[in-house]
PDB file of C-alpha atoms and ligand atoms in Angstrom:
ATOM      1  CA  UNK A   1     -23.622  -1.501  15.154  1.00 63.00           C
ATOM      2  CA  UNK A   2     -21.523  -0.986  11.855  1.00 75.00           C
ATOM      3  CA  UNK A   3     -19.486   1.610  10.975  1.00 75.00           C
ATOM      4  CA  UNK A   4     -22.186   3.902   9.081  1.00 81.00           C
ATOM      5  CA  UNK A   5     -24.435   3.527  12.212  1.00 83.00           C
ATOM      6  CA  UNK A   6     -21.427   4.803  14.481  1.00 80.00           C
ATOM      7  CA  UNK A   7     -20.569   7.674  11.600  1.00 84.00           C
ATOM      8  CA  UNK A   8     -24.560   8.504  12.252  1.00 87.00           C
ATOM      9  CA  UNK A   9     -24.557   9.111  15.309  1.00 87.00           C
ATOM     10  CA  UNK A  10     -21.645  10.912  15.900  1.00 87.00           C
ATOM     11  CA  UNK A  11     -23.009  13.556  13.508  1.00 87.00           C
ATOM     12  CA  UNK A  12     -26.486  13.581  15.460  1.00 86.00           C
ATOM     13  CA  UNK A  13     -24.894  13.458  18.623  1.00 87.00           C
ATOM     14  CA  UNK A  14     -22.843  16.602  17.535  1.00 84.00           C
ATOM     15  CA  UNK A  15     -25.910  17.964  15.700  1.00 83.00           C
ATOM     16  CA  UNK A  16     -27.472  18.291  19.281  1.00 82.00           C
ATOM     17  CA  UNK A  17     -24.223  19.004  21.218  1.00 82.00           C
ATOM     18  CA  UNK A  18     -24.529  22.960  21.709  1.00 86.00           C
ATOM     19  CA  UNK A  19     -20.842  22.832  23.931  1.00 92.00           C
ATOM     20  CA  UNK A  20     -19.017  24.495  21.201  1.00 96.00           C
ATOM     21  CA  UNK A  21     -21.754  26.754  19.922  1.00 96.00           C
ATOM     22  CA  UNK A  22     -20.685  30.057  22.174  1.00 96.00           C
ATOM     23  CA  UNK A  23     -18.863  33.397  21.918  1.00 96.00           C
ATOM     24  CA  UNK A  24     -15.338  33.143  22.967  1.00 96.00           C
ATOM     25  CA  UNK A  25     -13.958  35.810  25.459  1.00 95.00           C
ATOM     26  CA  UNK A  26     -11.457  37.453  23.346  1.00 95.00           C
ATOM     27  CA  UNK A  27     -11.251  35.441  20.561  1.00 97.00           C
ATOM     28  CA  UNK A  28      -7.654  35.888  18.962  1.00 95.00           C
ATOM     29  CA  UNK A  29      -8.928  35.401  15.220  1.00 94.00           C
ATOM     30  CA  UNK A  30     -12.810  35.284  13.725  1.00 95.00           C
ATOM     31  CA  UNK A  31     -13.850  34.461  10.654  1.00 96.00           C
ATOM     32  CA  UNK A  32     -16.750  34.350   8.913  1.00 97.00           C
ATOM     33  CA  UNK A  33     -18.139  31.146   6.978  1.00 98.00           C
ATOM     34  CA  UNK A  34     -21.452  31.074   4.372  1.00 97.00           C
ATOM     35  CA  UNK A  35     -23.121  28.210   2.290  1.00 97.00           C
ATOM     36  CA  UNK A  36     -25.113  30.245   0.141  1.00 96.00           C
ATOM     37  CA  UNK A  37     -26.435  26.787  -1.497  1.00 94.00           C
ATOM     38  CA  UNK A  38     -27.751  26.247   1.703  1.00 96.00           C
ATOM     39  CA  UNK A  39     -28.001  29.267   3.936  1.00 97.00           C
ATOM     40  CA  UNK A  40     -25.507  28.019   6.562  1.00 97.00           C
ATOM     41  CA  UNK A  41     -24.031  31.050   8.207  1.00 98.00           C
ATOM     42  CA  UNK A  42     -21.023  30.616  10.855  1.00 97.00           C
ATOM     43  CA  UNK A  43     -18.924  32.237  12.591  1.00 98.00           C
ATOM     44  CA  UNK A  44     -15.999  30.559  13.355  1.00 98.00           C
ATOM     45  CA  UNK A  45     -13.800  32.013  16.812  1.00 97.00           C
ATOM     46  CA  UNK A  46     -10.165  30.853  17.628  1.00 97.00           C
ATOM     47  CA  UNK A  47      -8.136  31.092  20.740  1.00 97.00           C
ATOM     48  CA  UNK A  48      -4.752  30.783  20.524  1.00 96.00           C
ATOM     49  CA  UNK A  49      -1.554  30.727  22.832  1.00 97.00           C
ATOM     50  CA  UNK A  50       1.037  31.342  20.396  1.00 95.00           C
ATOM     51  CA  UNK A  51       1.107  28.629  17.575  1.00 95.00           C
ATOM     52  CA  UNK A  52      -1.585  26.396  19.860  1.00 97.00           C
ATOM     53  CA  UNK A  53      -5.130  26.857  19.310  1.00 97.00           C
ATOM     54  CA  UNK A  54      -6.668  26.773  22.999  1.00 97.00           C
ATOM     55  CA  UNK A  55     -10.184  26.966  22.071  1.00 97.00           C
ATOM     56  CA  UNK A  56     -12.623  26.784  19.116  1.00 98.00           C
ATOM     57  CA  UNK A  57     -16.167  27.835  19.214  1.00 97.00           C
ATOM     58  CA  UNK A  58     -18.881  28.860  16.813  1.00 97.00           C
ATOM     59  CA  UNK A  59     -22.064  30.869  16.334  1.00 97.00           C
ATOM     60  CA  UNK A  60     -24.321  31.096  13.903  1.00 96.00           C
ATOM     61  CA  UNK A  61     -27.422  29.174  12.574  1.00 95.00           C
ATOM     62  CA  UNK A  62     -27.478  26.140   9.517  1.00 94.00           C
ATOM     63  CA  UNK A  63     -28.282  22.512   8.636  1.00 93.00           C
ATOM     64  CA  UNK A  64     -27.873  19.637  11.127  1.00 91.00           C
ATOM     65  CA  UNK A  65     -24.852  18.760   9.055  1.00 93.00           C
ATOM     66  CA  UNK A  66     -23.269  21.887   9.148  1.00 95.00           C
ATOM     67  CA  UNK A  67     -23.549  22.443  12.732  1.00 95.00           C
ATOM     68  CA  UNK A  68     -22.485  18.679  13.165  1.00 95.00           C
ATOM     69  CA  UNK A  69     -19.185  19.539  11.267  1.00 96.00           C
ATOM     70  CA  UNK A  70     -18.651  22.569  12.487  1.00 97.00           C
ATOM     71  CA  UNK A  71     -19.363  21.012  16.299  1.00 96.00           C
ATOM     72  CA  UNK A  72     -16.902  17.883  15.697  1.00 96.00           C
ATOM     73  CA  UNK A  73     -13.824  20.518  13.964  1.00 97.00           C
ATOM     74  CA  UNK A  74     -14.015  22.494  17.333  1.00 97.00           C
ATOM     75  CA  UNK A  75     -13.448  19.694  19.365  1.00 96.00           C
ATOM     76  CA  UNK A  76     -10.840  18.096  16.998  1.00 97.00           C
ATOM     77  CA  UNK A  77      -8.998  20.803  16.070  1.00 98.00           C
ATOM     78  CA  UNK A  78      -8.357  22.222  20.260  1.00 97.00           C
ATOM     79  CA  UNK A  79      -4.389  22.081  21.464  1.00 98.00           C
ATOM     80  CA  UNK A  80      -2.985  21.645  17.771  1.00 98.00           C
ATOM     81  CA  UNK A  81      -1.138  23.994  16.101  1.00 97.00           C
ATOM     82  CA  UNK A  82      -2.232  26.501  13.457  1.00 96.00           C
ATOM     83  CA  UNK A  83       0.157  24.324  11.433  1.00 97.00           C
ATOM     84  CA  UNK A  84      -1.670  20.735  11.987  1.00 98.00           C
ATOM     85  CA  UNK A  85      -5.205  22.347  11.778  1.00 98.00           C
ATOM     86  CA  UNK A  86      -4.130  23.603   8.125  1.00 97.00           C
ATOM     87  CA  UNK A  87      -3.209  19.981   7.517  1.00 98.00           C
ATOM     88  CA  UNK A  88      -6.238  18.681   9.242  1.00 98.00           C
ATOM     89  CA  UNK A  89      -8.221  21.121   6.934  1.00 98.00           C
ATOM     90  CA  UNK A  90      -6.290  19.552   3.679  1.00 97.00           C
ATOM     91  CA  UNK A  91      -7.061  16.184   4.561  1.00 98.00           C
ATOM     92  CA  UNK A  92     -10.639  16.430   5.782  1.00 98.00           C
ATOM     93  CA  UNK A  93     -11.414  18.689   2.368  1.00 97.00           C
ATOM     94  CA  UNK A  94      -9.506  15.420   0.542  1.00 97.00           C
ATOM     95  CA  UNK A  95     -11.545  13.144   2.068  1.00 96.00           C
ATOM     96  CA  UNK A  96     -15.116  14.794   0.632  1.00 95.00           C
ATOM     97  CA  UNK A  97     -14.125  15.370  -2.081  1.00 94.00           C
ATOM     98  CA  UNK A  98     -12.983  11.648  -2.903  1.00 93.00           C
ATOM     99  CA  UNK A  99      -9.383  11.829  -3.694  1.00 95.00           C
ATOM    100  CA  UNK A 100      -7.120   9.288  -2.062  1.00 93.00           C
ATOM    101  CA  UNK A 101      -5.941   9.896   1.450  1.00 94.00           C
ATOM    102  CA  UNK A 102      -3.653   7.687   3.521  1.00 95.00           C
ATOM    103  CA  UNK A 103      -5.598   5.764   6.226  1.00 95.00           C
ATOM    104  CA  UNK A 104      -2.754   7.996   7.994  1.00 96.00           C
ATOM    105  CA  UNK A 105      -3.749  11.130   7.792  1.00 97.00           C
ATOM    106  CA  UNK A 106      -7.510  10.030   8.048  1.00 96.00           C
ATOM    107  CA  UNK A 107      -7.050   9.117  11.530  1.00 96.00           C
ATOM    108  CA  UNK A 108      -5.377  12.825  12.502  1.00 97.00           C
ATOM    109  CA  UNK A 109      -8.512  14.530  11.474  1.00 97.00           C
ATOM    110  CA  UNK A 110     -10.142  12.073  14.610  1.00 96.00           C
ATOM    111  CA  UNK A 111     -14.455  12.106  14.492  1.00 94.00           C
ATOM    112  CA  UNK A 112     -14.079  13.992  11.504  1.00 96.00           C
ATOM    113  CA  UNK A 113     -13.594  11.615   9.391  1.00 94.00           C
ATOM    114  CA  UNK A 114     -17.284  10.604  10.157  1.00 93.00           C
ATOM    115  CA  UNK A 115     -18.723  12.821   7.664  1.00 94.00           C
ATOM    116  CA  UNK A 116     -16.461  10.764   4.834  1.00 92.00           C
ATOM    117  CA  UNK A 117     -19.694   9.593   3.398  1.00 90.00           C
ATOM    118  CA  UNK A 118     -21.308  13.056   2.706  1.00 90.00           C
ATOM    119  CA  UNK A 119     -19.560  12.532  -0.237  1.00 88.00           C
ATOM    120  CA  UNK A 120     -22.267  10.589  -1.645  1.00 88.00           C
ATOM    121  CA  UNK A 121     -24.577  12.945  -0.720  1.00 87.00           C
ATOM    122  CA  UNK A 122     -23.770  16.163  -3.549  1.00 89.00           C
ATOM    123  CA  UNK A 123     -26.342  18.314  -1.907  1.00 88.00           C
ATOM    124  CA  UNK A 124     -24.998  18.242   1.147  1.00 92.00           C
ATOM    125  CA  UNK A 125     -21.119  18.110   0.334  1.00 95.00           C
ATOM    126  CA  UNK A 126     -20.848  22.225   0.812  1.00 96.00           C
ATOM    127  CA  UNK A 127     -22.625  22.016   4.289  1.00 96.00           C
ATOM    128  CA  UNK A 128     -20.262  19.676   5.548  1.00 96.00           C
ATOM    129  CA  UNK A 129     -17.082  21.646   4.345  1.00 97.00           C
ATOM    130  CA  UNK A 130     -18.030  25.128   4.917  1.00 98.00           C
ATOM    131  CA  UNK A 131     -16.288  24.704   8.435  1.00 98.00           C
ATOM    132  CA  UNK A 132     -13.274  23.285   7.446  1.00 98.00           C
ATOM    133  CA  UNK A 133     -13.267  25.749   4.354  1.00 98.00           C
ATOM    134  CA  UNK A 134     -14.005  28.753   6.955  1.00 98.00           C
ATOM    135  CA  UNK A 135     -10.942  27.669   9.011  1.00 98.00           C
ATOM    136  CA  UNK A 136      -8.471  27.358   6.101  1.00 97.00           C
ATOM    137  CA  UNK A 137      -9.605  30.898   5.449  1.00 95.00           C
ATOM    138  CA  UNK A 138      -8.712  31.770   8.690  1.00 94.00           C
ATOM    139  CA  UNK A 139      -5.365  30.603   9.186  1.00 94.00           C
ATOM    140  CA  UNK A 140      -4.087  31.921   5.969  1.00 91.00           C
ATOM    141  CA  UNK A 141      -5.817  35.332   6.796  1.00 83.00           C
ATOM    142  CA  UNK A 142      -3.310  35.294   9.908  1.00 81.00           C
ATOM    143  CA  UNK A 143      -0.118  34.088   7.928  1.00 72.00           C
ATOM    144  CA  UNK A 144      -0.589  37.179   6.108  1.00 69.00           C
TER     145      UNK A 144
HETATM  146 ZN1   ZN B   1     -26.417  23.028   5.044  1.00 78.81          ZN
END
């Protein structure tokens, strides 16, 4: 199996996964996402102890690769700080849209970095960001 084959299925696999798609008890922060270009609609919920985020979930309804991205940031982004989730936000926007990141910081953004080549794919590029996008918008809503 080659790389693009793995990268594949970890975005079908997460396509299918419904584990993160729930309401949180008591999330700390929500925040809205939308892909008018699209019609993805999230809603991105956060847990947080402190600094940590404890738990990510979503709701909401979109594309495979929407859900997919949204899915995989959940999973990636649980037990790191507000402050390495903004990061992780930085480089996984980087990444799709093609400017040079360090192999690095690729490998802190974990199965993320699956969706690198969506990049190729212009139609699609908003669907796969509008997560990452929607949590950037939510951290510096709370560092206000
Ligand atoms: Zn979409």
């Amino acid at each position: 199996m080659d790389l693009q084959e793995i990268y594949s299925q970890i975005i079908l696999e997460n396509s299918r996964n419904q584990d993160n798609k729930r309401e949180l008890e008591n999330p700390d922060i929500v925040e809205p996402g939308h892909n008018p270009s699209c019609g993805d609609e999230i809603e991105l919920q956060v847990k947080l102890d402190g600094d940590i985020i404890t738990d990510a979930a979503f709701t909401g309804a979109g594309c495979a690769i929407s859900q997919a991205a949204t899915s995989v940031m959940c999973d990636e982004i649980k037990g790191k700080t507000l402050e390495e989730a903004k990061e992780m936000c930085e480089i996984y926007i980087g990444m799709i849209k093609r400017e040079d990141i360090l192999e690095d910081d690729l490998e802190k953004i974990g199965d993320a970095v699956a969706f690198q080549n969506i990049s190729n794919m212009p139609q699609r590029v908003k669907c796969a960001l509008l997560s990452w996008k929607t949590l950037n918008d939510l951290i510096e809503e709370r560092d206000k």
